[in-house]
Structure formats: C-alpha cells, structure tokens
Amino acid sequence: MEEEDRMYRLNRVAHVAGFIDQEPARVISGVRRQQNMPLHERIIPYLETAGLYHLARLNSQWFWVDEPLLSAFIERWRPETHTFHMPFGECTVTLEDMAYQLGLPIDGEPVSGCLSEFENFMENGRPAWEWFRELFGELPPQNKVKQMTVCYTWFHERFRVLPTDATEDIVRIYARAYIMMLLSSQLFADKNANRVHLRWLPYVASLDDLGRYSWGSAALAWLYRCLCRGTNRNVVNLAGPLQLLQSWIFWRFPCLRPSDFNRFGFPLASRWAQYLPRNDAVDQRVVAARLCLDRLRVHDIVWEPYSSPDVAAVLHPEILLDQHRRLWTAVTSLIYFAAIEWHQVDRVMPQFGGVQHLPLLALNIDWLHAKDGKGGDRWFPSYYREWHEHWQDRHASVLAVDRVADPGPSAEYLDWWCRVAHRFLSPEVAFQDPRPIVLTEEARHRGSSQAPPMVQVVDRPDNRRVNRRRRIGTRTTDREWRWLADQLDEDQAVGGHGGDIDHRVPRRRARRHGQRDGGGRARGRGPSGEYHSGQDAVGEDIGGVATGMDQGTYEVGGSSQMFEVGGSSQMFADFTTAAVGMDIDDPVSQSEFFRDIADILGEDDGTHYRPQMDEGHSQFAEHQPHVQDVQPGLPIDLNEPAPSPLDPWFALGGTPASAFSVVPPQAQVPQVDQRPRRARRAPLCGTGGHLIGQLHDDDSDTIKDSD
C-alpha cells in the first residue's frame, strides 16, 4: 500500500484519473500553430548544421490529431513516474522515439539559459529589443509586440519570400526567422500559439553553434511537462509536440492506428501526415478509447517498432551515431529552460529489447513541476545547478540492457503490477464477458418468457439545469421556503390596489407574474392552456396538489367566497375535500413548512375540519364528512378576510379544529356598516415565520408566531 500511495499520490490533488466518475467525457483540446513558411534551398544548410532539417521537412504539412484518443492516453499518464500506466505494465516516450520520430540529435548541451534579461546574465548579452534589431535589421511595429513576444504574422509577412538576389547576410536573417518560428511551432509550442518568444535570440545569434545543443532531450522535456499539466482536471487545453505523441501511439499500438497508411519515410512521424480523424461525437469517442485501452493486453503493444527492415531502409545514418544512441537508455534529467523532467527508462526496459524487472521507487520531482519560469527571470543553469549536473553526467547513468528474443515484463513484475497499479479506468460494468451465454438443455425446455402486461407510466425526468440539480438540498437553493418570499412580494405588490387579495399560492412564478385584473387577482392559464380572466385551474389553487380536472374551475377569493361551479355537486365536493384536507404526506407538498403545520394540528383534538355551508349552498352539505361529538362552533364570520394570508382552510371556507372548544357560544354583536377592516400584518422577520400569524380568535387556541 505504501508503493501504491506514493505512485498515485496526485489522485488526491487534481489528477484526472481520480475524477473519471465525475468527468467521464473530458476531452483535451490541442493548441497548435503552423508557420506555413516555405523552405528555401539557401536556408537548408543552416538547418542541417543545427540538426533541425528533418524537423523542417515535417513543417510542410499540417498534422491533424485525434483529441479523444490523446485524452484517453493523458488520463493514463502519471507525473509521478513519467510513464503511461497500462493494464499490462508501463510504457513511455523516450529519447529513442525523439530520434526516430523527429530525427533530432540527442547528445549535446542542454537548451537552457535565461528568458529575456540577456544583458544581466550573459557575458556578451544585450538588451532584448536592441539585440533583436541587430539580428533582424528592424523592429516589429508596436501592435505586433506583446511583452517579450512577437506576433507570427509579422514574421510571416516580413520573411516569407526570400529575394532571389539576396546576399548571404540577408539569407542568415531569413534563416534566423525560420528557425525561431520552427522551434516555437513544431517543438516548443505553448498556449500562446500565435507568438514567438525572444528567448531564442542567443541561439540564432550564432547559427553555426546551433548543432551543439540536445534538441531531442529539450523537446522530450517539454512534452513531459505538457503531459503532466494535461493530467490536471482543470486544464482543458494542451500544447506541445502533439503530432509526436500521436505518431508514437500509432507506431506502438497497431490496434489503434488508422488503416491504409503503410508507406512512410523519414522522419517516421511523416507517415501520418495525411491522417484525418473524425471530429464528431468526441464525448462518446473518448469513452470508447478509454475502454479500448482498458482491454489492451501485453501482446497488443509492439515493444520494438523500429527494428523492422522497412524502417532501417529509410533511416538517416546520423541519428544512429554512437554518441546519440547510447543515451537512449540513460536515466537522467531532461532540461528545457525552467522545465526539468526525469527520463525514467528503468521502468520501460522492454522498449529496448529487455525484460522488465521490479523497478525502484520513482523519483519525486513534484517541486520541479511547480516551476514554469514565471515570477522573474533568472539564469537557469545556476538556479537548477543540480539537475544540470545530472545531464553533464549523463554518460555515467546509461543502463545496460540484456536483449532477449521476447521482451516484456517478468513474472515478478506482473504480480507486483496487478497488486498495486490502477490498471482500469472504465467502470466495472464495462468489463463483462461479451461472449454469449451457453444455454443448458433445461433452460431450452423452459421456453421463452414475456413480461406481464403493465400499466404504462409516463416518465417524469428532472430537466432542470445540472448545476441546480447538484445543489439539491442545500440552503442556498432550497425552493421549499422560496415561495414564502414570493408570497411577500405578492402581498406588497397588491397592497396598493385596495381590492381583495388572492391568498392562493401559485405553482409557478411565471404564472404568478402574469396580467392582473382590476381587483388584483392574477390571470393564469387553465388546464386547456387558454387564458382565463378571474379564474385559474384547480391545480393552481392547491399549491402543488393537482387534480387534473378539465371540467369547471372554482374561484376561491380571499373574502367573497364566490364559487363558479360549472360541473356537478359531487365534483365540487371532491375538490373541497382535496383542498381543505390537504394531504400532508403528498411528495409534492411535503416540506418542512407543511410538516410544522401537521405537528401543530396534531396537538389539537384530532377532529376533522368541517366546512360550514350556508343555506344558499345547502345542496353540497350531503357530501361533507360527518363528524360526531363536536361542540357547537364559535360565531365566526366566514365572509371576513382571513387573518393569515397563508391559511388555506380559512380561504376555502373551513373552520379549524382548534376553533371548536368548550367555551359556550356568545351572542354576536351587531356590526355597523363601516369600511372594510385591514388585516394586520406582522413585521417582516426575514425568515417567513411572520406569515404563519395568529388565528385572531378570542376564545380559540392560540398559535404563537414563530418570530
């Protein structure tokens, strides 16, 4: 477990492999730029001297990359070991691949120095823009300059066509421009894909000395750094030599390569120049690519793809020089300015024809991964002196490989790998045996079976936005109490109309803010979808308890108690029962508020509400529930406005159980004709508790305000 925790420690930070279940369709977008500058014959000698001629041959065509496939491999890249963790073991891009795929030199000085303050760190350095004018003869316009970078378009417009009568000094200027754009686009492209950095001025100042640098190790260091950054779940764009990574995948895994690409030349990455991947359904393709990698076995990888006679027929001999070839198996540092990575080839010995043994603990360089050269320029050979010394001693760190006829992992390695490695990233359900199930003779005699007939129920999916669904149950977006604030807005909005207030709780906010008539009532849509003036659907009246009745609708006002009955008496009785006796256990209306009301009602005598019908509506009395042993009701005038704007029982004409008490009825005091009384509203408390109110019954049980 200690080895596993160390090897997958970044899963607890931000590695995408630790969040596959949350982001199963994450696809990285490649950030690349093609310079599209022609290769003039008079510039080729300078490129050959620098060791960049084979790379320049790849610059003539645009390489399309399969982003879902690359994203699936990036999920398996481990910055802890600088390898891809596959089901059968480990593999990675090495210095050998840089030589075969891009034709770059391996041995040489590291590509390092400083980024812009050349006059402070270099012996013969000059200020950056002064040096730029000296090397190119002019300065770019101000609108083509951003800090220490120059826009691609200026180089392209200024140095695209070499004059036929150009002098050697002019050719050298054009060669500097071509090399700077080649390095910034093909090898060391970053997310500023349309700009060229001035860090290359000390290199192009002496074109004859460009051949003494290790361009292969620098490009591999930058590829490693881009892969390590791409494993962060918060990164969506990826730069670097992506065409190299894709070519490496196609050469190593024949089952993943496209068909009809059998002809190739040198460098080997040119084989896929005409490859055009699909660009549709990237979400499904990355899931399919991940599952394909999970199902790979050890025989699906070609450990030595460059040992075939076809490859030997197109190779250029300079890449096979002993000074470059012997460094392919060196365990050393890889340097590209501030990007320092580690060449961990001791974990991929089968790629060099050997047997993979149990590896040692991988070097932890997480601190170096946090360094990107920002925060002030410095002289990196001094700042990273230890790692530059590792590269200087690179020849002492070369591993001896005992070549075998059948390279691959050993039995001890496979046993260890199956115990500690995270070999699969797809869900377990994806690994079921795809072969058909063998039917027994007993099962055949049982015959076929069919599902019994069932009532078809329409699906009710949750179509709300995903970010709202993720916050279900949180205090910030709890909609169970939001309707209280909405009711406050309604009361304040209709307070100045002087009419009756509609105390019903609408189901949707959009319907609540519809047109209003002169009396302050909201006009909504009925079940048929038409606008009704002064009446609403039954489902709108009960705050979420919909009856689904398409017959008549019943207007229940705040004080008039006017009923517009268009159907039978039984229909009205059913509606009254549904509205007055609201089902507290209904999943739609079930909330903390209704549960509190249920607790309050439970403390009463347990009797039901019995709507009191006047003589004008006596025809409905026979449909009301009969309650035995009920004391005479108090003289309550049901035509007065309800004391609580949220009390649905008063609004619908009922009488609460607490109103029936042992106090004998008193004589009603005759009321003189006067202006309608205004219901007192409790001060706003901010919590909605003031809406509960009191029943204002002198002789009834008191429900205290929750403020």
Short mmCIF file of C-alpha atoms in Angstrom, two decimals, residues 28 49 106 124 171 180 193 237 253 331 339 349 367 389 394 455 542 705:
data_model
loop_
_atom_site.label_atom_id
_atom_site.label_comp_id
_atom_site.label_asym_id
_atom_site.label_seq_id
_atom_site.Cartn_x
_atom_site.Cartn_y
_atom_site.Cartn_z
CA ILE A 28 -8.37 17.90 -24.14
CA THR A 49 24.04 22.41 -39.20
CA ILE A 106 20.18 13.61 -28.57
CA ASN A 124 28.08 39.30 -24.26
CA VAL A 171 19.90 34.69 -46.04
CA MET A 180 12.64 30.81 -34.46
CA ALA A 193 0.35 29.64 -30.22
CA ASN A 237 -6.10 22.94 -23.50
CA PHE A 253 -0.20 0.09 -30.82
CA VAL A 331 18.32 7.70 -16.54
CA ALA A 339 11.06 22.76 -17.39
CA MET A 349 13.09 -1.85 -20.36
CA TRP A 367 8.58 20.64 -6.70
CA GLU A 389 24.95 18.39 -13.32
CA ARG A 394 24.52 11.55 -18.45
CA VAL A 455 -49.82 -0.01 -16.99
CA ILE A 542 -53.81 23.99 -4.13
CA ASP A 705 -45.95 33.49 15.87
#
